[in-house]
Amino acid sequence: MSMSSVQIGIVDYGMGNVYSILQACGSVGADARLCSTPLELKQFDAIILPGVGGFPYAMQQLRAQGLDVAIRDLAVAGTPILGICLGMQLLFRESNEFSLTEGLGILPGDVRSIRLDACSNVPIRVPHIGWSPLLLSEPRDALFVNLPHSPYMYFVHSYYVRPTMDSIICANVSYEQFRYACAVRSANVVGVQFHPERSGPDGLTIYSNWLNEIKEKRNG
């Protein structure tokens, strides 16, 4: 590994489009590698937790590899962590997907079904799939600098996070009149419900912004 570049570990636990994320990280100048053991995780400047699929199985996989404890420890130690899609949801306390399942508990709140929680006379379509504009909180989070007023990002999911603290929400999205948090930050831990690596140049800007944050912290 090059000592001059930022070393990013992408958690490989069998659930997530890790190669798209690898490519996105490389395009913004990060040295990204897949990692699947607690020992490997500790070797990086920052961690990305991806995820596509069901919450219960994802947590089962993380626990089986000892990655759940390792990720919690890194969060407490101040390591920058970025959760993407299901990876963002796993950072929260619990999810009611299929059955009530305990998450990593790093962020305060839970994960619930869009279909069940949306208040509408017309059944809401799930998954939420496609391009939607972000409703950015003010002041704008560092993750979203150098982006348009309401940047469009690519979503594909049926569950959403429900933080218990509004202060950690840095962006919302409105889907069929149902508004919910789609980006959160608590100190060194950030999460996005959308897929930056599938969101064109603006999505890559988010990776670049996060990379710059890591560099500033490492060099500060």
mmCIF file of C-alpha atoms in Angstrom:
data_model
loop_
_atom_site.group_PDB
_atom_site.id
_atom_site.type_symbol
_atom_site.label_atom_id
_atom_site.label_comp_id
_atom_site.label_asym_id
_atom_site.label_seq_id
_atom_site.Cartn_x
_atom_site.Cartn_y
_atom_site.Cartn_z
ATOM 1 C CA MET A 1 0.000 0.000 0.000
ATOM 2 C CA SER A 2 1.135 3.494 -0.806
ATOM 3 C CA MET A 3 1.864 5.526 2.323
ATOM 4 C CA SER A 4 0.891 8.778 0.581
ATOM 5 C CA SER A 5 -2.691 7.803 -0.270
ATOM 6 C CA VAL A 6 -5.621 7.212 2.052
ATOM 7 C CA GLN A 7 -6.120 3.527 2.852
ATOM 8 C CA ILE A 8 -9.798 2.576 2.761
ATOM 9 C CA GLY A 9 -11.055 -0.860 3.779
ATOM 10 C CA ILE A 10 -14.288 -2.034 2.172
ATOM 11 C CA VAL A 11 -15.975 -4.584 4.410
ATOM 12 C CA ASP A 12 -16.499 -7.741 2.347
ATOM 13 C CA TYR A 13 -19.073 -9.962 4.071
ATOM 14 C CA GLY A 14 -20.836 -11.293 0.999
ATOM 15 C CA MET A 15 -23.465 -8.543 0.687
ATOM 16 C CA GLY A 16 -22.827 -5.458 -1.399
ATOM 17 C CA ASN A 17 -21.632 -4.131 -4.736
ATOM 18 C CA VAL A 18 -18.058 -3.954 -3.492
ATOM 19 C CA TYR A 19 -16.428 -3.748 -6.905
ATOM 20 C CA SER A 20 -18.415 -0.675 -7.917
ATOM 21 C CA ILE A 21 -17.311 0.946 -4.663
ATOM 22 C CA LEU A 22 -13.702 -0.095 -5.280
ATOM 23 C CA GLN A 23 -13.828 1.563 -8.678
ATOM 24 C CA ALA A 24 -15.423 4.740 -7.289
ATOM 25 C CA CYS A 25 -12.781 5.019 -4.556
ATOM 26 C CA GLY A 26 -10.012 4.537 -7.058
ATOM 27 C CA SER A 27 -11.427 7.227 -9.334
ATOM 28 C CA VAL A 28 -11.098 9.826 -6.541
ATOM 29 C CA GLY A 29 -7.577 8.790 -5.598
ATOM 30 C CA ALA A 30 -8.153 6.471 -2.655
ATOM 31 C CA ASP A 31 -6.289 3.204 -2.155
ATOM 32 C CA ALA A 32 -9.253 0.916 -1.433
ATOM 33 C CA ARG A 33 -9.019 -2.784 -0.591
ATOM 34 C CA LEU A 34 -11.510 -5.477 0.380
ATOM 35 C CA CYS A 35 -11.245 -6.765 3.935
ATOM 36 C CA SER A 36 -13.102 -9.589 5.641
ATOM 37 C CA THR A 37 -11.466 -10.082 9.056
ATOM 38 C CA PRO A 38 -11.238 -7.912 12.187
ATOM 39 C CA LEU A 39 -7.441 -7.865 11.908
ATOM 40 C CA GLU A 40 -7.608 -6.520 8.346
ATOM 41 C CA LEU A 41 -10.075 -3.796 9.328
ATOM 42 C CA LYS A 42 -7.631 -2.284 11.806
ATOM 43 C CA GLN A 43 -5.035 -1.660 9.103
ATOM 44 C CA PHE A 44 -6.980 1.077 7.293
ATOM 45 C CA ASP A 45 -7.431 4.843 7.685
ATOM 46 C CA ALA A 46 -11.182 4.521 7.078
ATOM 47 C CA ILE A 47 -13.862 1.893 6.540
ATOM 48 C CA ILE A 48 -16.773 1.580 4.105
ATOM 49 C CA LEU A 49 -19.625 -0.725 5.123
ATOM 50 C CA PRO A 50 -21.654 -1.547 1.988
ATOM 51 C CA GLY A 51 -24.766 -3.674 1.820
ATOM 52 C CA VAL A 52 -27.496 -4.957 -0.478
ATOM 53 C CA GLY A 53 -30.123 -7.406 0.761
ATOM 54 C CA GLY A 54 -31.801 -8.319 4.037
ATOM 55 C CA PHE A 55 -30.860 -6.859 7.411
ATOM 56 C CA PRO A 56 -31.085 -10.109 9.457
ATOM 57 C CA TYR A 57 -28.815 -12.072 7.124
ATOM 58 C CA ALA A 58 -26.352 -9.192 6.921
ATOM 59 C CA MET A 59 -26.020 -9.062 10.710
ATOM 60 C CA GLN A 60 -25.653 -12.844 10.797
ATOM 61 C CA GLN A 61 -22.764 -12.608 8.340
ATOM 62 C CA LEU A 62 -21.036 -9.792 10.239
ATOM 63 C CA ARG A 63 -21.302 -11.687 13.533
ATOM 64 C CA ALA A 64 -20.059 -14.933 11.988
ATOM 65 C CA GLN A 65 -16.861 -13.171 10.886
ATOM 66 C CA GLY A 66 -16.445 -11.170 14.104
ATOM 67 C CA LEU A 67 -16.846 -7.983 12.118
ATOM 68 C CA ASP A 68 -19.680 -6.550 14.230
ATOM 69 C CA VAL A 69 -17.458 -6.083 17.295
ATOM 70 C CA ALA A 70 -14.558 -4.856 15.159
ATOM 71 C CA ILE A 71 -16.680 -2.167 13.470
ATOM 72 C CA ARG A 72 -18.071 -0.980 16.818
ATOM 73 C CA ASP A 73 -14.549 -0.762 18.243
ATOM 74 C CA LEU A 74 -13.335 1.265 15.266
ATOM 75 C CA ALA A 75 -16.274 3.643 15.579
ATOM 76 C CA VAL A 76 -15.447 4.260 19.237
ATOM 77 C CA ALA A 77 -11.762 4.720 18.373
ATOM 78 C CA GLY A 78 -12.626 7.519 15.924
ATOM 79 C CA THR A 79 -11.978 5.725 12.639
ATOM 80 C CA PRO A 80 -14.007 7.315 9.807
ATOM 81 C CA ILE A 81 -16.812 4.951 8.784
ATOM 82 C CA LEU A 82 -19.155 5.304 5.799
ATOM 83 C CA GLY A 83 -22.242 3.099 5.601
ATOM 84 C CA ILE A 84 -23.937 2.766 2.204
ATOM 85 C CA CYS A 85 -27.566 1.630 1.672
ATOM 86 C CA LEU A 86 -28.030 -1.469 3.867
ATOM 87 C CA GLY A 87 -24.628 -0.647 5.360
ATOM 88 C CA MET A 88 -26.098 2.614 6.659
ATOM 89 C CA GLN A 89 -29.078 0.756 8.159
ATOM 90 C CA LEU A 90 -26.802 -1.724 9.938
ATOM 91 C CA LEU A 91 -25.254 1.149 11.889
ATOM 92 C CA PHE A 92 -28.531 1.648 13.781
ATOM 93 C CA ARG A 93 -29.946 -0.118 16.825
ATOM 94 C CA GLU A 94 -32.428 -2.534 15.246
ATOM 95 C CA SER A 95 -34.585 -3.341 12.206
ATOM 96 C CA ASN A 96 -38.040 -4.859 11.817
ATOM 97 C CA GLU A 97 -37.223 -6.343 8.402
ATOM 98 C CA PHE A 98 -38.613 -9.909 8.413
ATOM 99 C CA SER A 99 -38.118 -10.130 12.187
ATOM 100 C CA LEU A 100 -36.845 -7.771 14.861
ATOM 101 C CA THR A 101 -33.058 -7.908 14.554
ATOM 102 C CA GLU A 102 -30.409 -6.111 16.584
ATOM 103 C CA GLY A 103 -28.042 -3.950 14.525
ATOM 104 C CA LEU A 104 -24.606 -2.577 15.310
ATOM 105 C CA GLY A 105 -26.100 0.072 17.604
ATOM 106 C CA ILE A 106 -23.537 2.727 16.665
ATOM 107 C CA LEU A 107 -26.216 5.278 15.725
ATOM 108 C CA PRO A 108 -29.431 6.039 17.662
ATOM 109 C CA GLY A 109 -32.617 4.890 15.966
ATOM 110 C CA ASP A 110 -34.143 1.987 14.094
ATOM 111 C CA VAL A 111 -34.979 0.727 10.603
ATOM 112 C CA ARG A 112 -38.538 0.330 9.390
ATOM 113 C CA SER A 113 -40.597 -0.504 6.296
ATOM 114 C CA ILE A 114 -41.433 2.350 3.936
ATOM 115 C CA ARG A 115 -44.638 0.578 2.908
ATOM 116 C CA LEU A 116 -45.882 0.178 6.481
ATOM 117 C CA ASP A 117 -44.940 3.656 7.711
ATOM 118 C CA ALA A 118 -45.956 5.837 4.765
ATOM 119 C CA CYS A 119 -49.224 7.642 5.554
ATOM 120 C CA SER A 120 -51.086 7.585 2.260
ATOM 121 C CA ASN A 121 -54.502 6.616 0.945
ATOM 122 C CA VAL A 122 -52.743 5.030 -2.009
ATOM 123 C CA PRO A 123 -50.452 2.044 -1.311
ATOM 124 C CA ILE A 124 -46.881 3.236 -1.746
ATOM 125 C CA ARG A 125 -44.743 1.413 -4.262
ATOM 126 C CA VAL A 126 -41.646 -0.332 -3.016
ATOM 127 C CA PRO A 127 -38.801 -0.549 -3.475
ATOM 128 C CA HIS A 128 -37.986 3.117 -3.788
ATOM 129 C CA ILE A 129 -35.932 2.757 -6.929
ATOM 130 C CA GLY A 130 -34.475 5.415 -9.192
ATOM 131 C CA TRP A 131 -33.179 8.983 -9.012
ATOM 132 C CA SER A 132 -34.420 11.370 -6.316
ATOM 133 C CA PRO A 133 -33.257 14.837 -5.221
ATOM 134 C CA LEU A 134 -31.735 15.228 -1.774
ATOM 135 C CA LEU A 135 -33.184 17.757 0.659
ATOM 136 C CA LEU A 136 -29.978 18.951 2.282
ATOM 137 C CA SER A 137 -29.953 20.170 5.878
ATOM 138 C CA GLU A 138 -28.476 23.581 6.676
ATOM 139 C CA PRO A 139 -25.733 24.261 7.316
ATOM 140 C CA ARG A 140 -24.676 21.896 4.559
ATOM 141 C CA ASP A 141 -22.694 18.890 5.749
ATOM 142 C CA ALA A 142 -19.113 18.536 4.498
ATOM 143 C CA LEU A 143 -20.199 15.430 2.591
ATOM 144 C CA PHE A 144 -22.228 17.627 0.219
ATOM 145 C CA VAL A 145 -19.944 20.571 -0.540
ATOM 146 C CA ASN A 146 -19.423 21.410 -4.232
ATOM 147 C CA LEU A 147 -22.775 19.872 -5.150
ATOM 148 C CA PRO A 148 -25.961 21.429 -6.607
ATOM 149 C CA HIS A 149 -28.692 22.745 -4.302
ATOM 150 C CA SER A 150 -30.699 19.492 -4.579
ATOM 151 C CA PRO A 151 -28.399 16.855 -6.063
ATOM 152 C CA TYR A 152 -30.033 13.750 -7.522
ATOM 153 C CA MET A 153 -28.863 10.399 -6.179
ATOM 154 C CA TYR A 154 -29.752 6.814 -7.068
ATOM 155 C CA PHE A 155 -31.868 4.839 -4.586
ATOM 156 C CA VAL A 156 -32.983 1.212 -4.407
ATOM 157 C CA HIS A 157 -34.460 0.043 -1.084
ATOM 158 C CA SER A 158 -37.687 -0.761 0.787
ATOM 159 C CA TYR A 159 -36.642 0.104 4.356
ATOM 160 C CA TYR A 160 -35.490 3.408 5.826
ATOM 161 C CA VAL A 161 -33.717 4.652 8.934
ATOM 162 C CA ARG A 162 -35.583 6.499 11.672
ATOM 163 C CA PRO A 163 -33.022 8.347 13.818
ATOM 164 C CA THR A 164 -34.094 9.263 17.345
ATOM 165 C CA MET A 165 -31.976 12.431 17.151
ATOM 166 C CA ASP A 166 -32.777 14.964 14.416
ATOM 167 C CA SER A 167 -29.327 16.489 14.939
ATOM 168 C CA ILE A 168 -27.621 13.588 13.135
ATOM 169 C CA ILE A 169 -29.720 13.999 9.958
ATOM 170 C CA CYS A 170 -27.853 15.846 7.201
ATOM 171 C CA ALA A 171 -30.187 15.060 4.276
ATOM 172 C CA ASN A 172 -33.735 13.863 3.692
ATOM 173 C CA VAL A 173 -35.540 12.576 0.621
ATOM 174 C CA SER A 174 -39.213 12.665 -0.357
ATOM 175 C CA TYR A 175 -40.595 9.552 -2.015
ATOM 176 C CA GLU A 176 -44.269 9.646 -3.023
ATOM 177 C CA GLN A 177 -44.860 12.321 -0.372
ATOM 178 C CA PHE A 178 -43.136 10.237 2.301
ATOM 179 C CA ARG A 179 -40.156 12.142 3.692
ATOM 180 C CA TYR A 180 -37.367 10.369 5.556
ATOM 181 C CA ALA A 181 -33.677 10.662 6.454
ATOM 182 C CA CYS A 182 -31.286 9.493 3.743
ATOM 183 C CA ALA A 183 -27.949 10.762 5.101
ATOM 184 C CA VAL A 184 -26.716 10.929 8.679
ATOM 185 C CA ARG A 185 -23.594 11.879 10.577
ATOM 186 C CA SER A 186 -22.468 11.364 14.154
ATOM 187 C CA ALA A 187 -18.854 12.497 14.600
ATOM 188 C CA ASN A 188 -16.679 10.078 12.573
ATOM 189 C CA VAL A 189 -19.604 7.892 11.431
ATOM 190 C CA VAL A 190 -21.639 8.801 8.349
ATOM 191 C CA GLY A 191 -24.244 6.913 6.378
ATOM 192 C CA VAL A 192 -26.125 7.368 3.117
ATOM 193 C CA GLN A 193 -29.189 5.441 1.982
ATOM 194 C CA PHE A 194 -28.498 6.049 -1.712
ATOM 195 C CA HIS A 195 -25.648 4.653 -3.824
ATOM 196 C CA PRO A 196 -23.028 7.349 -4.564
ATOM 197 C CA GLU A 197 -21.106 4.922 -6.769
ATOM 198 C CA ARG A 198 -24.192 4.651 -9.025
ATOM 199 C CA SER A 199 -25.020 8.364 -8.976
ATOM 200 C CA GLY A 200 -22.741 9.761 -11.644
ATOM 201 C CA PRO A 201 -20.349 12.691 -11.149
ATOM 202 C CA ASP A 202 -22.244 14.068 -8.129
ATOM 203 C CA GLY A 203 -21.977 10.700 -6.420
ATOM 204 C CA LEU A 204 -18.235 10.656 -7.007
ATOM 205 C CA THR A 205 -18.044 14.142 -5.506
ATOM 206 C CA ILE A 206 -19.432 12.674 -2.280
ATOM 207 C CA TYR A 207 -16.633 10.085 -2.237
ATOM 208 C CA SER A 208 -14.129 12.856 -2.954
ATOM 209 C CA ASN A 209 -15.516 15.017 -0.137
ATOM 210 C CA TRP A 210 -15.304 12.124 2.320
ATOM 211 C CA LEU A 211 -11.763 11.356 1.180
ATOM 212 C CA ASN A 212 -10.753 14.986 1.743
ATOM 213 C CA GLU A 213 -12.178 14.837 5.268
ATOM 214 C CA ILE A 214 -10.081 11.772 6.008
ATOM 215 C CA LYS A 215 -6.942 13.427 4.635
ATOM 216 C CA GLU A 216 -7.508 16.519 6.758
ATOM 217 C CA LYS A 217 -7.977 14.398 9.870
ATOM 218 C CA ARG A 218 -4.893 12.305 9.136
ATOM 219 C CA ASN A 219 -2.730 15.320 8.396
ATOM 220 C CA GLY A 220 -4.204 17.542 11.105
#
